[in-house]
PDB file of C-alpha atoms in Angstrom:
ATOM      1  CA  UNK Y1110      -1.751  -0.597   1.498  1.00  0.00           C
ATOM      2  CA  UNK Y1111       1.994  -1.001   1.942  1.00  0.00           C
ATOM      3  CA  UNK Y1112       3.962   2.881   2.227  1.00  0.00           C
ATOM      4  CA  UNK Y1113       7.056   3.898   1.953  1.00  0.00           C
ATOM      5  CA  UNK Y1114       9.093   6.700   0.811  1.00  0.00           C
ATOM      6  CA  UNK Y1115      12.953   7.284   0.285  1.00  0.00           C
ATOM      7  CA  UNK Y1116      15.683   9.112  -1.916  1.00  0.00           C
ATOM      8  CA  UNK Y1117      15.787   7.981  -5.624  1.00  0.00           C
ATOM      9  CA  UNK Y1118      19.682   6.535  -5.355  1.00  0.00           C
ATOM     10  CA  UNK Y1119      18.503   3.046  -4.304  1.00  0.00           C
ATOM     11  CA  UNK Y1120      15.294   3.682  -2.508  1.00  0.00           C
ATOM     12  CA  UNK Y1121      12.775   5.474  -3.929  1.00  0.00           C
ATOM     13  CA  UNK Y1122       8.563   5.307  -2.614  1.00  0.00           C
ATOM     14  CA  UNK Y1123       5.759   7.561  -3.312  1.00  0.00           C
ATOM     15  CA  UNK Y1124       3.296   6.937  -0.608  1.00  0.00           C
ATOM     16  CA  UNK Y1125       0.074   5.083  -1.916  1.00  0.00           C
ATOM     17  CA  UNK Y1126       1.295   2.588  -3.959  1.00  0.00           C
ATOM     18  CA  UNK Y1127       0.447  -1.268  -3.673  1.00  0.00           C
ATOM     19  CA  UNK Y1128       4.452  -2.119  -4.532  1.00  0.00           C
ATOM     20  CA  UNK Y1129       7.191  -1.510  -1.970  1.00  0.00           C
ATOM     21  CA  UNK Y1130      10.787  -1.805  -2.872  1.00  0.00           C
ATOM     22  CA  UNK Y1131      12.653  -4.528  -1.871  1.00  0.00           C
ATOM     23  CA  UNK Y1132      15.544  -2.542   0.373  1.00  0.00           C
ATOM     24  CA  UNK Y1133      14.593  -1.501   4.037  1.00  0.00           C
ATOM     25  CA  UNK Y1134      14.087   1.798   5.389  1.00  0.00           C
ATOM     26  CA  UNK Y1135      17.923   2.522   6.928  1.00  0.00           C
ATOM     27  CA  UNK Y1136      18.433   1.518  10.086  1.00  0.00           C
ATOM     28  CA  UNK Y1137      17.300   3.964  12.546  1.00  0.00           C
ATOM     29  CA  UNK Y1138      15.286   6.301  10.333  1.00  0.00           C
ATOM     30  CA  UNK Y1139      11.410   6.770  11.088  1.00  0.00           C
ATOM     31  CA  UNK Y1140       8.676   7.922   8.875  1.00  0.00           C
ATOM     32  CA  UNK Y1141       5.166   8.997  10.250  1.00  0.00           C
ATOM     33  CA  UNK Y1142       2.244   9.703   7.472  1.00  0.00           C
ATOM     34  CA  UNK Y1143      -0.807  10.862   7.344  1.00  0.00           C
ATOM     35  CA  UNK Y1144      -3.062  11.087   4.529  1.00  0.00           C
ATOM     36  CA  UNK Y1145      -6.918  11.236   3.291  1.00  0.00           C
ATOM     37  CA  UNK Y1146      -8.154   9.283  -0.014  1.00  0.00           C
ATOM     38  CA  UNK Y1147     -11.402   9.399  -1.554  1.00  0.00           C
ATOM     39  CA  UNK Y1148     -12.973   6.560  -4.134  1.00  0.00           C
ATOM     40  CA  UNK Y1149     -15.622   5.537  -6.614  1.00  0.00           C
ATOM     41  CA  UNK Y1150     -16.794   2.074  -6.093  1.00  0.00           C
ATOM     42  CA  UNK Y1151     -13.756   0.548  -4.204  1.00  0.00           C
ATOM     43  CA  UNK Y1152     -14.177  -2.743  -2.876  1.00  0.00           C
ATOM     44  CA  UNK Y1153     -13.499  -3.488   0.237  1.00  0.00           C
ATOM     45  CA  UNK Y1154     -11.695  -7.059   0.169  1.00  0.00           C
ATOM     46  CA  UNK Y1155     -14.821  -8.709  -1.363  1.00  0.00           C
ATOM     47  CA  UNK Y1156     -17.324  -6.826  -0.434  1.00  0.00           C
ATOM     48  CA  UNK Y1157     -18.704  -4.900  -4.327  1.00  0.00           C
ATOM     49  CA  UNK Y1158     -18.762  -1.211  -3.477  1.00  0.00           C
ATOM     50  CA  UNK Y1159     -20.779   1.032  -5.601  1.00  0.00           C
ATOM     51  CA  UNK Y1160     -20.706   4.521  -3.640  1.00  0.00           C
ATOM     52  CA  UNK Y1161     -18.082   7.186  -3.176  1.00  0.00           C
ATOM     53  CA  UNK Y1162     -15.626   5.683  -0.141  1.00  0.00           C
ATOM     54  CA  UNK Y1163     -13.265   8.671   2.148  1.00  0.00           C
ATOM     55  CA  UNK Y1164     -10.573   6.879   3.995  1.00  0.00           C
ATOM     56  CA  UNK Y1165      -8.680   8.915   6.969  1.00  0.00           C
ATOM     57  CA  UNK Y1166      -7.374  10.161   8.535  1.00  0.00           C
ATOM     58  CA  UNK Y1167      -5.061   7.650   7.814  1.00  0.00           C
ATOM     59  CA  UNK Y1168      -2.206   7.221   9.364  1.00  0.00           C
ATOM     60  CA  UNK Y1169       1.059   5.248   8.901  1.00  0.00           C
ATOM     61  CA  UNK Y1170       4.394   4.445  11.078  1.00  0.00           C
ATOM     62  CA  UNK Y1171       7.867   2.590   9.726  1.00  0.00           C
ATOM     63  CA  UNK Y1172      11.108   2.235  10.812  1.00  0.00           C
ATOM     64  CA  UNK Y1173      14.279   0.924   9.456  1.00  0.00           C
ATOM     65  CA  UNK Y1174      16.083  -2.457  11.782  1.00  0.00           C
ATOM     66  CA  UNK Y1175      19.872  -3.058  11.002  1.00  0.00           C
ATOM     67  CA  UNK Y1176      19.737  -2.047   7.521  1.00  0.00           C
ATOM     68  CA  UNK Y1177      18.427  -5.784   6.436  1.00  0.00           C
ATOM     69  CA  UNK Y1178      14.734  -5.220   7.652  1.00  0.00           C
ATOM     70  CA  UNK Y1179      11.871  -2.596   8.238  1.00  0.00           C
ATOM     71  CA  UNK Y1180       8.436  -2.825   9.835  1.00  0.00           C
ATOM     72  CA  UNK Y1181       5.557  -0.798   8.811  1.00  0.00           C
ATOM     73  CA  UNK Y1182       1.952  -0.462  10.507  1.00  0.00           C
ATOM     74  CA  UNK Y1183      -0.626   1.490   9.051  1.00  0.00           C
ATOM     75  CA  UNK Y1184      -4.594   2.068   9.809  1.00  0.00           C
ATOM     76  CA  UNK Y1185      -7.103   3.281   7.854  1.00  0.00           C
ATOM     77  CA  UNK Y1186      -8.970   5.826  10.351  1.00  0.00           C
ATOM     78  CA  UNK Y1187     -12.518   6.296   9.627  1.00  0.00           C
ATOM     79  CA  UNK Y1188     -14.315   4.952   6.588  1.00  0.00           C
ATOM     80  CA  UNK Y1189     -16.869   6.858   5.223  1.00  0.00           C
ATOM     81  CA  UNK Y1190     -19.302   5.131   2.725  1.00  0.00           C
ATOM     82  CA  UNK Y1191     -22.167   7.908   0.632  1.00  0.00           C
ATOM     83  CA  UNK Y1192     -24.530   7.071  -1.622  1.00  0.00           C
ATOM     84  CA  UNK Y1193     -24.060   3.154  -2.297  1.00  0.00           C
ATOM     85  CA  UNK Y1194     -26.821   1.543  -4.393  1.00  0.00           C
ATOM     86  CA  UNK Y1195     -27.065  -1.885  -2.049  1.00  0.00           C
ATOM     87  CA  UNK Y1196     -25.942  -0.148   1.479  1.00  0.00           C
ATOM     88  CA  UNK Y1197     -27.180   3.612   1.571  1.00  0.00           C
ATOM     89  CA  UNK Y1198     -24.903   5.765   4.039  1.00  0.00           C
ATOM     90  CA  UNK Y1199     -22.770   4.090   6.251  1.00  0.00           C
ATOM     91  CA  UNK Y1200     -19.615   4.331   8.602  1.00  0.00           C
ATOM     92  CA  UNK Y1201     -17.365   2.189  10.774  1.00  0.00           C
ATOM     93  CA  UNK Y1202     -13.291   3.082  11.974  1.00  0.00           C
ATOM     94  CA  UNK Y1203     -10.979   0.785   9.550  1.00  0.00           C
ATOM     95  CA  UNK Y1204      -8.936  -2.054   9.791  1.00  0.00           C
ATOM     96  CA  UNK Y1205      -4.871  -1.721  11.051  1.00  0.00           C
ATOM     97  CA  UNK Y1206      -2.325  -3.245   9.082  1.00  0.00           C
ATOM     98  CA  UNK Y1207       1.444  -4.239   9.761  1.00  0.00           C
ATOM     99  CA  UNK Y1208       4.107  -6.277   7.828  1.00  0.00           C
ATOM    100  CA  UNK Y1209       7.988  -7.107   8.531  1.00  0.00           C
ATOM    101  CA  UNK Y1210      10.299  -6.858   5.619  1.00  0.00           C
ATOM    102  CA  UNK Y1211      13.528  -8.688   5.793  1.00  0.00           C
ATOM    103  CA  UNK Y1212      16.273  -8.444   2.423  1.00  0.00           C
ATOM    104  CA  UNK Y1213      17.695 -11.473   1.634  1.00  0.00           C
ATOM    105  CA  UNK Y1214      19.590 -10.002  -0.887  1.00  0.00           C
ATOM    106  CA  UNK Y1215      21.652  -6.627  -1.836  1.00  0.00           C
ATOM    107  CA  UNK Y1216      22.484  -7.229  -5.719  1.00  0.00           C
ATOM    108  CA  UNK Y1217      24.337  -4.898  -7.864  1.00  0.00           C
ATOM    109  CA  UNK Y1218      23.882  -6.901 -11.233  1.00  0.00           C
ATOM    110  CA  UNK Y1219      21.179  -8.382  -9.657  1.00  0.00           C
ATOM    111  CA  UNK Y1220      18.132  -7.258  -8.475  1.00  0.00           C
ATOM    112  CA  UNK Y1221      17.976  -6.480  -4.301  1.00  0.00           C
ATOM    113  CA  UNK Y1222      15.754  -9.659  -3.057  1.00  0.00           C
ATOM    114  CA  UNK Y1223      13.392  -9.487   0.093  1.00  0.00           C
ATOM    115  CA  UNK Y1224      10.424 -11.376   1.795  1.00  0.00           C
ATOM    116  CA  UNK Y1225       7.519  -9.715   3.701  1.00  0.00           C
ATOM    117  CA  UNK Y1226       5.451 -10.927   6.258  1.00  0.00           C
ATOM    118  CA  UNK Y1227       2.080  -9.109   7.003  1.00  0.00           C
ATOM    119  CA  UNK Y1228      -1.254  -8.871   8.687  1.00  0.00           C
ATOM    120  CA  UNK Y1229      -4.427  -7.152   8.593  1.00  0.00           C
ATOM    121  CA  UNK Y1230      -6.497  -7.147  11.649  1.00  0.00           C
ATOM    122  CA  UNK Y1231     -10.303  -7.634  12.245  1.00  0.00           C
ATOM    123  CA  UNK Y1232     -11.100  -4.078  13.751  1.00  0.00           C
ATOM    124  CA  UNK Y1233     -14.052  -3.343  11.211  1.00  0.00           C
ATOM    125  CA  UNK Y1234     -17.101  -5.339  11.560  1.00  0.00           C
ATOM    126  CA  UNK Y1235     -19.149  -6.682   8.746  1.00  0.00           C
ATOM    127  CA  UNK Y1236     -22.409  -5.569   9.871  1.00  0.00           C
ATOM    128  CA  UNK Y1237     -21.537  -1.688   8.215  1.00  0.00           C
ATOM    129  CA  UNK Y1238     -20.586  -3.443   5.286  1.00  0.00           C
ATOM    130  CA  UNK Y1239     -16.729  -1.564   5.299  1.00  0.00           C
ATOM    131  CA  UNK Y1240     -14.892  -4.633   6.838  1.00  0.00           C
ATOM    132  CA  UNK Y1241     -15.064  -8.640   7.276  1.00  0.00           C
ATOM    133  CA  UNK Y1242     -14.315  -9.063  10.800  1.00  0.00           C
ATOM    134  CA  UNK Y1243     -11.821 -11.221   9.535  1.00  0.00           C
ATOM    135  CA  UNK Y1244      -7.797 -11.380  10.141  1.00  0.00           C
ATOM    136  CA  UNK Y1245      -6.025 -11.584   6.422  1.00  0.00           C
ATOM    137  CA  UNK Y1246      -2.537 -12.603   6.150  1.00  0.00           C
ATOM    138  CA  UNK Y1247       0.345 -11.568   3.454  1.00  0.00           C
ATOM    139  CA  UNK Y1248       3.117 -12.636   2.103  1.00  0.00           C
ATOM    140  CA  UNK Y1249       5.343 -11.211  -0.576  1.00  0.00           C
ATOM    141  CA  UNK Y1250       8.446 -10.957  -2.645  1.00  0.00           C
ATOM    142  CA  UNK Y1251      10.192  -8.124  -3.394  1.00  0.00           C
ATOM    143  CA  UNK Y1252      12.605  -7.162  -6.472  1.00  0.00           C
ATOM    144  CA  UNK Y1253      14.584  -3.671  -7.148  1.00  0.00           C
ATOM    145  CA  UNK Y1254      16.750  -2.670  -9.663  1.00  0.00           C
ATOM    146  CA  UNK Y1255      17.815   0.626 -10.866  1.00  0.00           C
ATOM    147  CA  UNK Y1256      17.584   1.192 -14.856  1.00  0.00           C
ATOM    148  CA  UNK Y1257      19.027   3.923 -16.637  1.00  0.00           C
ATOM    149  CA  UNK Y1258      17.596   6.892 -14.527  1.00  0.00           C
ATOM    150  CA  UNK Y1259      14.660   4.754 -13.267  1.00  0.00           C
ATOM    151  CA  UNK Y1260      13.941   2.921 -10.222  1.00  0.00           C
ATOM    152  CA  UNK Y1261      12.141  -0.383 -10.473  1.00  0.00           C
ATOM    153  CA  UNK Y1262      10.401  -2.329  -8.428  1.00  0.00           C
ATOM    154  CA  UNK Y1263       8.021  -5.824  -9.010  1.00  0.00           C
ATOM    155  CA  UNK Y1264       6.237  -8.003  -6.051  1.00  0.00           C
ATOM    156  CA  UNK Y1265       4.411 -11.274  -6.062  1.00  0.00           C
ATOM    157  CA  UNK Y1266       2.742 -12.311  -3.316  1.00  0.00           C
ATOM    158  CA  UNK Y1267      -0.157 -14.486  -2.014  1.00  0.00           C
ATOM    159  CA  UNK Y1268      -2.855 -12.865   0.052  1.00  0.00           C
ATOM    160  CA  UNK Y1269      -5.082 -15.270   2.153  1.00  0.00           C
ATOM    161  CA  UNK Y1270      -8.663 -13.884   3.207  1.00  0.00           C
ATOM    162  CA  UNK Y1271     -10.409 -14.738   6.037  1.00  0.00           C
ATOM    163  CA  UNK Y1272     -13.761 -15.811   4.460  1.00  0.00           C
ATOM    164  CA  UNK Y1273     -16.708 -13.335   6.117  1.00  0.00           C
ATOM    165  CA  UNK Y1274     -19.879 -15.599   4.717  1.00  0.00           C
ATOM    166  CA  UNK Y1275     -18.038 -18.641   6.728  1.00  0.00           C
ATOM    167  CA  UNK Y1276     -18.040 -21.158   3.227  1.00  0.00           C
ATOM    168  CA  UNK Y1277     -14.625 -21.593   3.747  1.00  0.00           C
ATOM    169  CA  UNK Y1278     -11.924 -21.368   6.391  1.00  0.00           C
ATOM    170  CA  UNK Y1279      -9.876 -18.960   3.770  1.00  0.00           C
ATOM    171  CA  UNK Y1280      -9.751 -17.329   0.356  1.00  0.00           C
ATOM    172  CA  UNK Y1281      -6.368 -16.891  -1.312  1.00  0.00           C
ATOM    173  CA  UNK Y1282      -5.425 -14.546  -4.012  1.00  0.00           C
ATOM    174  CA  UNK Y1283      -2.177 -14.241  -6.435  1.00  0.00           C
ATOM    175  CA  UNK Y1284      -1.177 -10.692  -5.393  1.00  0.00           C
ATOM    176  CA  UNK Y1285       0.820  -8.747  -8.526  1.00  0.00           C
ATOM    177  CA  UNK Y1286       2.267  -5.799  -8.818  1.00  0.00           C
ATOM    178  CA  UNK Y1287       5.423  -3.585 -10.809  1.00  0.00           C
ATOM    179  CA  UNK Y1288       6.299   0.087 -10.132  1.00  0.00           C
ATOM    180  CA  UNK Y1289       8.442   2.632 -12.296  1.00  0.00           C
ATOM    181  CA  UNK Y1290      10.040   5.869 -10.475  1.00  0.00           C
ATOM    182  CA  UNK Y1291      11.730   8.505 -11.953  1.00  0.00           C
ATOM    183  CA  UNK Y1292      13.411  11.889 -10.364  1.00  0.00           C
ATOM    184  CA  UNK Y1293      11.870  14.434 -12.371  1.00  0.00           C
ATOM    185  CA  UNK Y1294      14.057  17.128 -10.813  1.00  0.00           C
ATOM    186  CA  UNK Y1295      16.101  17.106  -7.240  1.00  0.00           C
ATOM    187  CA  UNK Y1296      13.509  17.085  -4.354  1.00  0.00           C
ATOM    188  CA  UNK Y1297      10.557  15.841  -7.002  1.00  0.00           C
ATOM    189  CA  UNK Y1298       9.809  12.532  -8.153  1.00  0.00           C
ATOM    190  CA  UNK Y1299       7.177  10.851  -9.970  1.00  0.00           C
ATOM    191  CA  UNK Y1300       6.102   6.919 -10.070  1.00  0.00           C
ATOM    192  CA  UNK Y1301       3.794   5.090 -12.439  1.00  0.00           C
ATOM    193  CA  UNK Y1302       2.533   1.491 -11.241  1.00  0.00           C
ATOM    194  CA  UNK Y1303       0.570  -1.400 -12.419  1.00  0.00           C
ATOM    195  CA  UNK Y1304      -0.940  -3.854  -9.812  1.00  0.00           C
ATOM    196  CA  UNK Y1305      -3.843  -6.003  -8.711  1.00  0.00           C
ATOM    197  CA  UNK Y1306      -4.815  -9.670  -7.639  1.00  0.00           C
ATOM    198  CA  UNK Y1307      -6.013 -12.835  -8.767  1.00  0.00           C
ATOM    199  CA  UNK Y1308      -8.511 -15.457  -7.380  1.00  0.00           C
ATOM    200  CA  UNK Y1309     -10.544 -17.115 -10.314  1.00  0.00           C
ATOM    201  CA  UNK Y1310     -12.646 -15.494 -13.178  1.00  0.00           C
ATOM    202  CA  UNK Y1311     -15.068 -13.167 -11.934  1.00  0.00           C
ATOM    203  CA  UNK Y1312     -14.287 -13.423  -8.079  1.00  0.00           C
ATOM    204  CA  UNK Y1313     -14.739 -10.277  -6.115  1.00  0.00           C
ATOM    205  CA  UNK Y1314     -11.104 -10.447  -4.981  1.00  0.00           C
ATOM    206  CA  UNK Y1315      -9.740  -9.808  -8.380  1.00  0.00           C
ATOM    207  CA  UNK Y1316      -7.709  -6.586  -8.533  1.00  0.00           C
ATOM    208  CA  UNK Y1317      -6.496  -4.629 -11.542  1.00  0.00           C
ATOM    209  CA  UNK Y1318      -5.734  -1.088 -10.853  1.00  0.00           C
ATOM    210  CA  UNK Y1319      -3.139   1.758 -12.470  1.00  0.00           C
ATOM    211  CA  UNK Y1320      -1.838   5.017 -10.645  1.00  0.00           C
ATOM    212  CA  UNK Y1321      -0.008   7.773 -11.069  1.00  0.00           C
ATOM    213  CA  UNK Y1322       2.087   9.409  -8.046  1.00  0.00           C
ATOM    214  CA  UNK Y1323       4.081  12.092  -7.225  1.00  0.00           C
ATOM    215  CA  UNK Y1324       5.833  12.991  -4.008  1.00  0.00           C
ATOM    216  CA  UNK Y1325       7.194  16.663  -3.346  1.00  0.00           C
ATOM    217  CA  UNK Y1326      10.017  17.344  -0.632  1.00  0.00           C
ATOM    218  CA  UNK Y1327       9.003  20.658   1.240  1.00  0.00           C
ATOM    219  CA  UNK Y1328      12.075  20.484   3.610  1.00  0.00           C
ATOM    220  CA  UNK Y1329      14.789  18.319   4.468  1.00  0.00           C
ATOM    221  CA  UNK Y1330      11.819  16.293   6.722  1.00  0.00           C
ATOM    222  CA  UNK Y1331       8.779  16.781   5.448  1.00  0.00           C
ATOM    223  CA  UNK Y1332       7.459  15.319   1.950  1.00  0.00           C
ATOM    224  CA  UNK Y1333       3.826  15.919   0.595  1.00  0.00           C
ATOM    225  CA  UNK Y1334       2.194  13.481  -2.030  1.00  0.00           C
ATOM    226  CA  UNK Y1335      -0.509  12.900  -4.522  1.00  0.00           C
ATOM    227  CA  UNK Y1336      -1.599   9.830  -5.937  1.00  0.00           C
ATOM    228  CA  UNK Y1337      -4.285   9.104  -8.616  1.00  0.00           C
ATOM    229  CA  UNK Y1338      -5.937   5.496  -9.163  1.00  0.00           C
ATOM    230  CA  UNK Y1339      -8.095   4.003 -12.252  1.00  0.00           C
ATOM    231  CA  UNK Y1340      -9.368   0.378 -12.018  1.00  0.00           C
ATOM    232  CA  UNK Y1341      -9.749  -1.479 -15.757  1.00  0.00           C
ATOM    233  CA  UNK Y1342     -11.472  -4.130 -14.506  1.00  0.00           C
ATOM    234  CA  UNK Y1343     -14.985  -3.975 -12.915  1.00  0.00           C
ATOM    235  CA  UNK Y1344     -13.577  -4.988  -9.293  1.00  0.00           C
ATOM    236  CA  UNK Y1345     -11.499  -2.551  -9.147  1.00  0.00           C
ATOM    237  CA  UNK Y1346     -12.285   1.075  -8.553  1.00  0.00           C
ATOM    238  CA  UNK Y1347     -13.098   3.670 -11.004  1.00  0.00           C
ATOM    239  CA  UNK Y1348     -11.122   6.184  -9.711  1.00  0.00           C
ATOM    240  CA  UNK Y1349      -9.256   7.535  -6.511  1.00  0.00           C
ATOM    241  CA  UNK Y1350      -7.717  10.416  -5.424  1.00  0.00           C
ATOM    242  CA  UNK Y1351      -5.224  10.022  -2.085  1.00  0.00           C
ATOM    243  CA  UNK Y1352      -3.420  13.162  -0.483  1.00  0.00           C
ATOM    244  CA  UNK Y1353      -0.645  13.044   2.192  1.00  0.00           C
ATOM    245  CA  UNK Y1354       2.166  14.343   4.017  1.00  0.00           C
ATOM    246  CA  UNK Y1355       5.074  12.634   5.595  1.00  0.00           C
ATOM    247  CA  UNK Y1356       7.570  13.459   8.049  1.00  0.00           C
ATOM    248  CA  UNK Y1357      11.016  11.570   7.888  1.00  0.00           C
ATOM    249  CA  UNK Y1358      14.017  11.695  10.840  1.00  0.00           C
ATOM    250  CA  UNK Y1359      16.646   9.364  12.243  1.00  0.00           C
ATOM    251  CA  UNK Y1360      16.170   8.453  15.724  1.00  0.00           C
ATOM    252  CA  UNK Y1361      18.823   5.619  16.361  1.00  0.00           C
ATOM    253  CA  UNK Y1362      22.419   5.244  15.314  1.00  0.00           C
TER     254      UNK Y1362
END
């Protein structure tokens, strides 16, 4: 849900993955993404899943502020659901997204520090079944540190769910997550990252999810990427496939 991408010398992000790195985008640069992902048995926030799920178009939008902060916003286009044993076929536009990102600090011998502040808005309704109709707020930290010719990257945050069935005012969730890049070759990079959440034993919100990305520069604007997802715990999805391509450019000073 949260997408950035940069150059591996202190900045590195393969679109797709759950884990952003803790520096902003530079001031003044702009990225616009878009991108098309396809699932088996995804959940949906806490809504069990059990057919094949195709997000997009999706499309994405971040800028850099200063060179202390970034903001990102990001929708998910059209959601698609086939084949579900409980809801059949079914469709409904997604949900946008947006979150601030401010470092608090740029370490050398110690990892960059940041905070992020984000929201997810109530565009998709529950009666499809592919949204809550409920706003969900974020917040998370954000560590980087290069390693030997890696990048790495580790988040904790707390996600708080509007609850849909109206049991509760909110649900919250320990949000986890730790990302490896490496630059296979100039232009060509490849991540590996580990992430999910945390509720209680059993509850739908629990995440635990691995993927493997890669991100291909095709000019000195344009990026392409490919991202592959396998959930090991029952919540999670079995697997996912996301495509995309990403256009990059400085527009301030």
């Amino acid at each position: 849900m949260l997408l950035f991408l940069y150059s591996i010398q202190g900045h590195s992000y393969i679109d797709g993955f759950q884990t952003v790195p803790a520096d902003p985008v530079p001031h003044g640069v702009v990225h616009f993404g878009l991108k098309i992902g396809t699932y088996s048995s995804l959940n949906l926030v806490d809504i069990p899943l059990s057919g094949k799920l195709l997000l997009g178009p999706m499309l994405y939008f971040d800028m850099g502020l200063g060179d202390i902060a970034d903001f990102h916003a990001s929708w998910d286009g059209y959601r698609s659901l086939k084949e579900d044993s409980q809801f059949g076929n079914t469709g409904e536009w997604g949900d946008p997204y947006f979150h601030t990102k401010l470092r608090l600090l740029h370490g050398q011998d110690v990892p960059t520090v940041a905070i992020s502040f984000g929201a997810k808005e109530p565009a998709a309704s529950d009666e499809s079944h592919l949204g809550t109709d409920q706003a969900d707020l974020f917040i998370v930290t954000h560590f980087s540190k290069p390693f030997l010719s890696t990048l790495c990257h580790i988040n904790f945050g707390l996600g708080i769910y509007g609850d849909q069935n109206g049991l509760a005012r909110q649900k919250d969730a320990v949000m986890y997550s730790g990302l490896v890049e490496y630059e296979l070759m100039p232009g060509f990079e490849m991540g590996w990252e580990l992430a999910g959440q945390f509720k209680e034993s059993g509850s739908d919100l629990n995440r635990g999810v691995m993927r493997l990305g890669l991100k291909k520069n095709i000019s000195q604007k344009w990026d392409v990427h490919l991202l592959g997802s396998a959930g090991f715990i029952s919540q999670s999805e079995e697997w996912g496939l996301l495509m995309g391509i990403q256009y990059s450019n400085k527009i301030l000073k």
